[in-house]
Amino acid sequence: MAVLWPSGGDVASMKSFLGPPFLSEEGKDVALNLVMLAPLTAILTLAWPRVPWWAWALLGCLIGAGAEVAQELIPSLERRPSLANIAQNAVGSWCGAAVGQMVARLVERRRRA
């Protein structure tokens, strides 16, 4: 929801509130971009195990890139799209999907044991 919120100032205030208190404003922005899509890709990997985990990671990358493209194409949002945000979302997407895959493998091993 924050990705398409029409006020960058509101989003910055929210990030300041949500981010870890020991990080700078820029650090909070990076941290929140890293974790934005990780839970989604982890859950998708666990929920649909027949779909390769890397496909969910790629979907997360597309969602992150799509959000930044939307911010660029909709000037009324008053947001600043960033390639760095795309990269941070991508890293989070891959990490989330990889963690989901690792959890799925652990669960499978325990079932077999």
mmCIF file with all atom_site columns, C-alpha atoms in Angstrom:
data_model
loop_
_atom_site.group_PDB
_atom_site.id
_atom_site.type_symbol
_atom_site.label_atom_id
_atom_site.label_alt_id
_atom_site.label_comp_id
_atom_site.label_asym_id
_atom_site.label_entity_id
_atom_site.label_seq_id
_atom_site.pdbx_PDB_ins_code
_atom_site.Cartn_x
_atom_site.Cartn_y
_atom_site.Cartn_z
_atom_site.occupancy
_atom_site.B_iso_or_equiv
_atom_site.pdbx_formal_charge
_atom_site.auth_seq_id
_atom_site.auth_comp_id
_atom_site.auth_asym_id
_atom_site.auth_atom_id
_atom_site.pdbx_PDB_model_num
ATOM 1   C CA . MET A 1 1   ? 0.000  0.000   0.000   1.00 0.00 ? 1   MET A CA 1
ATOM 2   C CA . ALA A 1 2   ? 2.823  2.416   0.838   1.00 0.00 ? 2   ALA A CA 1
ATOM 3   C CA . VAL A 1 3   ? 4.267  1.967   -2.644  1.00 0.00 ? 3   VAL A CA 1
ATOM 4   C CA . LEU A 1 4   ? 1.354  3.784   -4.291  1.00 0.00 ? 4   LEU A CA 1
ATOM 5   C CA . TRP A 1 5   ? 0.505  6.158   -1.439  1.00 0.00 ? 5   TRP A CA 1
ATOM 6   C CA . PRO A 1 6   ? 0.162  9.631   -2.969  1.00 0.00 ? 6   PRO A CA 1
ATOM 7   C CA . SER A 1 7   ? 2.454  11.490  -0.575  1.00 0.00 ? 7   SER A CA 1
ATOM 8   C CA . GLY A 1 8   ? 6.139  10.785  -0.271  1.00 0.00 ? 8   GLY A CA 1
ATOM 9   C CA . GLY A 1 9   ? 6.206  12.782  2.968   1.00 0.00 ? 9   GLY A CA 1
ATOM 10  C CA . ASP A 1 10  ? 3.576  10.537  4.560   1.00 0.00 ? 10  ASP A CA 1
ATOM 11  C CA . VAL A 1 11  ? 5.517  7.452   3.514   1.00 0.00 ? 11  VAL A CA 1
ATOM 12  C CA . ALA A 1 12  ? 8.761  8.882   4.921   1.00 0.00 ? 12  ALA A CA 1
ATOM 13  C CA . SER A 1 13  ? 7.018  9.538   8.255   1.00 0.00 ? 13  SER A CA 1
ATOM 14  C CA . MET A 1 14  ? 5.653  6.006   8.315   1.00 0.00 ? 14  MET A CA 1
ATOM 15  C CA . LYS A 1 15  ? 9.075  4.532   7.517   1.00 0.00 ? 15  LYS A CA 1
ATOM 16  C CA . SER A 1 16  ? 10.569 6.599   10.328  1.00 0.00 ? 16  SER A CA 1
ATOM 17  C CA . PHE A 1 17  ? 7.995  5.139   12.736  1.00 0.00 ? 17  PHE A CA 1
ATOM 18  C CA . LEU A 1 18  ? 8.268  1.527   11.483  1.00 0.00 ? 18  LEU A CA 1
ATOM 19  C CA . GLY A 1 19  ? 11.987 1.230   10.920  1.00 0.00 ? 19  GLY A CA 1
ATOM 20  C CA . PRO A 1 20  ? 14.393 0.030   13.593  1.00 0.00 ? 20  PRO A CA 1
ATOM 21  C CA . PRO A 1 21  ? 15.218 2.981   15.899  1.00 0.00 ? 21  PRO A CA 1
ATOM 22  C CA . PHE A 1 22  ? 18.979 2.408   15.723  1.00 0.00 ? 22  PHE A CA 1
ATOM 23  C CA . LEU A 1 23  ? 19.080 3.066   11.958  1.00 0.00 ? 23  LEU A CA 1
ATOM 24  C CA . SER A 1 24  ? 19.288 6.397   10.184  1.00 0.00 ? 24  SER A CA 1
ATOM 25  C CA . GLU A 1 25  ? 16.381 7.457   7.961   1.00 0.00 ? 25  GLU A CA 1
ATOM 26  C CA . GLU A 1 26  ? 18.274 6.167   4.923   1.00 0.00 ? 26  GLU A CA 1
ATOM 27  C CA . GLY A 1 27  ? 19.063 2.915   6.719   1.00 0.00 ? 27  GLY A CA 1
ATOM 28  C CA . LYS A 1 28  ? 15.397 2.457   7.620   1.00 0.00 ? 28  LYS A CA 1
ATOM 29  C CA . ASP A 1 29  ? 14.458 2.982   3.986   1.00 0.00 ? 29  ASP A CA 1
ATOM 30  C CA . VAL A 1 30  ? 16.925 0.306   2.866   1.00 0.00 ? 30  VAL A CA 1
ATOM 31  C CA . ALA A 1 31  ? 15.876 -2.147  5.581   1.00 0.00 ? 31  ALA A CA 1
ATOM 32  C CA . LEU A 1 32  ? 12.179 -1.752  4.832   1.00 0.00 ? 32  LEU A CA 1
ATOM 33  C CA . ASN A 1 33  ? 12.789 -2.151  1.089   1.00 0.00 ? 33  ASN A CA 1
ATOM 34  C CA . LEU A 1 34  ? 14.728 -5.339  1.791   1.00 0.00 ? 34  LEU A CA 1
ATOM 35  C CA . VAL A 1 35  ? 11.936 -6.877  3.872   1.00 0.00 ? 35  VAL A CA 1
ATOM 36  C CA . MET A 1 36  ? 8.979  -5.548  1.867   1.00 0.00 ? 36  MET A CA 1
ATOM 37  C CA . LEU A 1 37  ? 8.617  -8.586  -0.409  1.00 0.00 ? 37  LEU A CA 1
ATOM 38  C CA . ALA A 1 38  ? 10.518 -11.248 1.541   1.00 0.00 ? 38  ALA A CA 1
ATOM 39  C CA . PRO A 1 39  ? 7.498  -12.510 3.519   1.00 0.00 ? 39  PRO A CA 1
ATOM 40  C CA . LEU A 1 40  ? 5.389  -12.687 0.355   1.00 0.00 ? 40  LEU A CA 1
ATOM 41  C CA . THR A 1 41  ? 7.908  -14.745 -1.603  1.00 0.00 ? 41  THR A CA 1
ATOM 42  C CA . ALA A 1 42  ? 8.576  -17.010 1.391   1.00 0.00 ? 42  ALA A CA 1
ATOM 43  C CA . ILE A 1 43  ? 4.852  -17.690 1.861   1.00 0.00 ? 43  ILE A CA 1
ATOM 44  C CA . LEU A 1 44  ? 4.293  -18.280 -1.854  1.00 0.00 ? 44  LEU A CA 1
ATOM 45  C CA . THR A 1 45  ? 7.209  -20.716 -1.945  1.00 0.00 ? 45  THR A CA 1
ATOM 46  C CA . LEU A 1 46  ? 5.731  -22.657 0.966   1.00 0.00 ? 46  LEU A CA 1
ATOM 47  C CA . ALA A 1 47  ? 2.134  -22.477 -0.267  1.00 0.00 ? 47  ALA A CA 1
ATOM 48  C CA . TRP A 1 48  ? 2.820  -23.651 -3.821  1.00 0.00 ? 48  TRP A CA 1
ATOM 49  C CA . PRO A 1 49  ? 5.740  -26.081 -3.591  1.00 0.00 ? 49  PRO A CA 1
ATOM 50  C CA . ARG A 1 50  ? 5.278  -27.360 -7.159  1.00 0.00 ? 50  ARG A CA 1
ATOM 51  C CA . VAL A 1 51  ? 6.212  -23.926 -8.490  1.00 0.00 ? 51  VAL A CA 1
ATOM 52  C CA . PRO A 1 52  ? 10.015 -23.507 -8.442  1.00 0.00 ? 52  PRO A CA 1
ATOM 53  C CA . TRP A 1 53  ? 11.149 -21.253 -5.607  1.00 0.00 ? 53  TRP A CA 1
ATOM 54  C CA . TRP A 1 54  ? 13.081 -19.061 -8.026  1.00 0.00 ? 54  TRP A CA 1
ATOM 55  C CA . ALA A 1 55  ? 9.869  -18.306 -9.938  1.00 0.00 ? 55  ALA A CA 1
ATOM 56  C CA . TRP A 1 56  ? 8.442  -16.703 -6.792  1.00 0.00 ? 56  TRP A CA 1
ATOM 57  C CA . ALA A 1 57  ? 11.668 -14.721 -6.389  1.00 0.00 ? 57  ALA A CA 1
ATOM 58  C CA . LEU A 1 58  ? 11.328 -13.464 -9.961  1.00 0.00 ? 58  LEU A CA 1
ATOM 59  C CA . LEU A 1 59  ? 7.697  -12.532 -9.329  1.00 0.00 ? 59  LEU A CA 1
ATOM 60  C CA . GLY A 1 60  ? 8.816  -10.494 -6.329  1.00 0.00 ? 60  GLY A CA 1
ATOM 61  C CA . CYS A 1 61  ? 11.374 -8.739  -8.528  1.00 0.00 ? 61  CYS A CA 1
ATOM 62  C CA . LEU A 1 62  ? 8.634  -7.894  -11.019 1.00 0.00 ? 62  LEU A CA 1
ATOM 63  C CA . ILE A 1 63  ? 6.380  -6.552  -8.276  1.00 0.00 ? 63  ILE A CA 1
ATOM 64  C CA . GLY A 1 64  ? 9.165  -4.343  -6.927  1.00 0.00 ? 64  GLY A CA 1
ATOM 65  C CA . ALA A 1 65  ? 10.069 -3.052  -10.378 1.00 0.00 ? 65  ALA A CA 1
ATOM 66  C CA . GLY A 1 66  ? 6.394  -2.537  -11.209 1.00 0.00 ? 66  GLY A CA 1
ATOM 67  C CA . ALA A 1 67  ? 5.942  -0.421  -8.097  1.00 0.00 ? 67  ALA A CA 1
ATOM 68  C CA . GLU A 1 68  ? 8.788  1.863   -9.093  1.00 0.00 ? 68  GLU A CA 1
ATOM 69  C CA . VAL A 1 69  ? 7.524  2.094   -12.674 1.00 0.00 ? 69  VAL A CA 1
ATOM 70  C CA . ALA A 1 70  ? 4.077  3.046   -11.344 1.00 0.00 ? 70  ALA A CA 1
ATOM 71  C CA . GLN A 1 71  ? 5.647  5.769   -9.209  1.00 0.00 ? 71  GLN A CA 1
ATOM 72  C CA . GLU A 1 72  ? 7.374  7.114   -12.324 1.00 0.00 ? 72  GLU A CA 1
ATOM 73  C CA . LEU A 1 73  ? 4.281  6.961   -14.529 1.00 0.00 ? 73  LEU A CA 1
ATOM 74  C CA . ILE A 1 74  ? 1.838  8.474   -12.034 1.00 0.00 ? 74  ILE A CA 1
ATOM 75  C CA . PRO A 1 75  ? 3.172  11.957  -11.246 1.00 0.00 ? 75  PRO A CA 1
ATOM 76  C CA . SER A 1 76  ? 0.292  12.733  -8.889  1.00 0.00 ? 76  SER A CA 1
ATOM 77  C CA . LEU A 1 77  ? 1.832  10.275  -6.412  1.00 0.00 ? 77  LEU A CA 1
ATOM 78  C CA . GLU A 1 78  ? 4.678  12.747  -5.851  1.00 0.00 ? 78  GLU A CA 1
ATOM 79  C CA . ARG A 1 79  ? 7.100  9.872   -5.324  1.00 0.00 ? 79  ARG A CA 1
ATOM 80  C CA . ARG A 1 80  ? 10.712 9.437   -6.374  1.00 0.00 ? 80  ARG A CA 1
ATOM 81  C CA . PRO A 1 81  ? 11.255 6.066   -8.060  1.00 0.00 ? 81  PRO A CA 1
ATOM 82  C CA . SER A 1 82  ? 14.686 4.588   -7.574  1.00 0.00 ? 82  SER A CA 1
ATOM 83  C CA . LEU A 1 83  ? 16.794 1.861   -9.129  1.00 0.00 ? 83  LEU A CA 1
ATOM 84  C CA . ALA A 1 84  ? 18.230 1.265   -5.666  1.00 0.00 ? 84  ALA A CA 1
ATOM 85  C CA . ASN A 1 85  ? 14.724 0.460   -4.383  1.00 0.00 ? 85  ASN A CA 1
ATOM 86  C CA . ILE A 1 86  ? 14.285 -2.040  -7.219  1.00 0.00 ? 86  ILE A CA 1
ATOM 87  C CA . ALA A 1 87  ? 17.565 -3.715  -6.286  1.00 0.00 ? 87  ALA A CA 1
ATOM 88  C CA . GLN A 1 88  ? 16.694 -3.772  -2.575  1.00 0.00 ? 88  GLN A CA 1
ATOM 89  C CA . ASN A 1 89  ? 13.262 -5.262  -3.271  1.00 0.00 ? 89  ASN A CA 1
ATOM 90  C CA . ALA A 1 90  ? 14.897 -7.868  -5.525  1.00 0.00 ? 90  ALA A CA 1
ATOM 91  C CA . VAL A 1 91  ? 17.370 -8.913  -2.829  1.00 0.00 ? 91  VAL A CA 1
ATOM 92  C CA . GLY A 1 92  ? 14.502 -9.235  -0.358  1.00 0.00 ? 92  GLY A CA 1
ATOM 93  C CA . SER A 1 93  ? 12.453 -11.253 -2.851  1.00 0.00 ? 93  SER A CA 1
ATOM 94  C CA . TRP A 1 94  ? 15.287 -13.702 -3.473  1.00 0.00 ? 94  TRP A CA 1
ATOM 95  C CA . CYS A 1 95  ? 16.050 -14.025 0.239   1.00 0.00 ? 95  CYS A CA 1
ATOM 96  C CA . GLY A 1 96  ? 12.403 -14.641 1.104   1.00 0.00 ? 96  GLY A CA 1
ATOM 97  C CA . ALA A 1 97  ? 11.997 -17.304 -1.578  1.00 0.00 ? 97  ALA A CA 1
ATOM 98  C CA . ALA A 1 98  ? 15.275 -18.963 -0.557  1.00 0.00 ? 98  ALA A CA 1
ATOM 99  C CA . VAL A 1 99  ? 14.212 -19.056 3.099   1.00 0.00 ? 99  VAL A CA 1
ATOM 100 C CA . GLY A 1 100 ? 10.860 -20.514 2.055   1.00 0.00 ? 100 GLY A CA 1
ATOM 101 C CA . GLN A 1 101 ? 12.674 -23.209 0.081   1.00 0.00 ? 101 GLN A CA 1
ATOM 102 C CA . MET A 1 102 ? 14.950 -24.016 3.026   1.00 0.00 ? 102 MET A CA 1
ATOM 103 C CA . VAL A 1 103 ? 11.966 -24.308 5.376   1.00 0.00 ? 103 VAL A CA 1
ATOM 104 C CA . ALA A 1 104 ? 10.175 -26.555 2.872   1.00 0.00 ? 104 ALA A CA 1
ATOM 105 C CA . ARG A 1 105 ? 13.227 -28.832 2.661   1.00 0.00 ? 105 ARG A CA 1
ATOM 106 C CA . LEU A 1 106 ? 13.517 -29.024 6.459   1.00 0.00 ? 106 LEU A CA 1
ATOM 107 C CA . VAL A 1 107 ? 9.843  -29.924 6.777   1.00 0.00 ? 107 VAL A CA 1
ATOM 108 C CA . GLU A 1 108 ? 10.227 -32.591 4.078   1.00 0.00 ? 108 GLU A CA 1
ATOM 109 C CA . ARG A 1 109 ? 13.276 -34.103 5.804   1.00 0.00 ? 109 ARG A CA 1
ATOM 110 C CA . ARG A 1 110 ? 11.422 -34.301 9.103   1.00 0.00 ? 110 ARG A CA 1
ATOM 111 C CA . ARG A 1 111 ? 8.485  -36.012 7.428   1.00 0.00 ? 111 ARG A CA 1
ATOM 112 C CA . ARG A 1 112 ? 10.787 -38.641 5.963   1.00 0.00 ? 112 ARG A CA 1
ATOM 113 C CA . ALA A 1 113 ? 12.611 -39.240 9.238   1.00 0.00 ? 113 ALA A CA 1
#
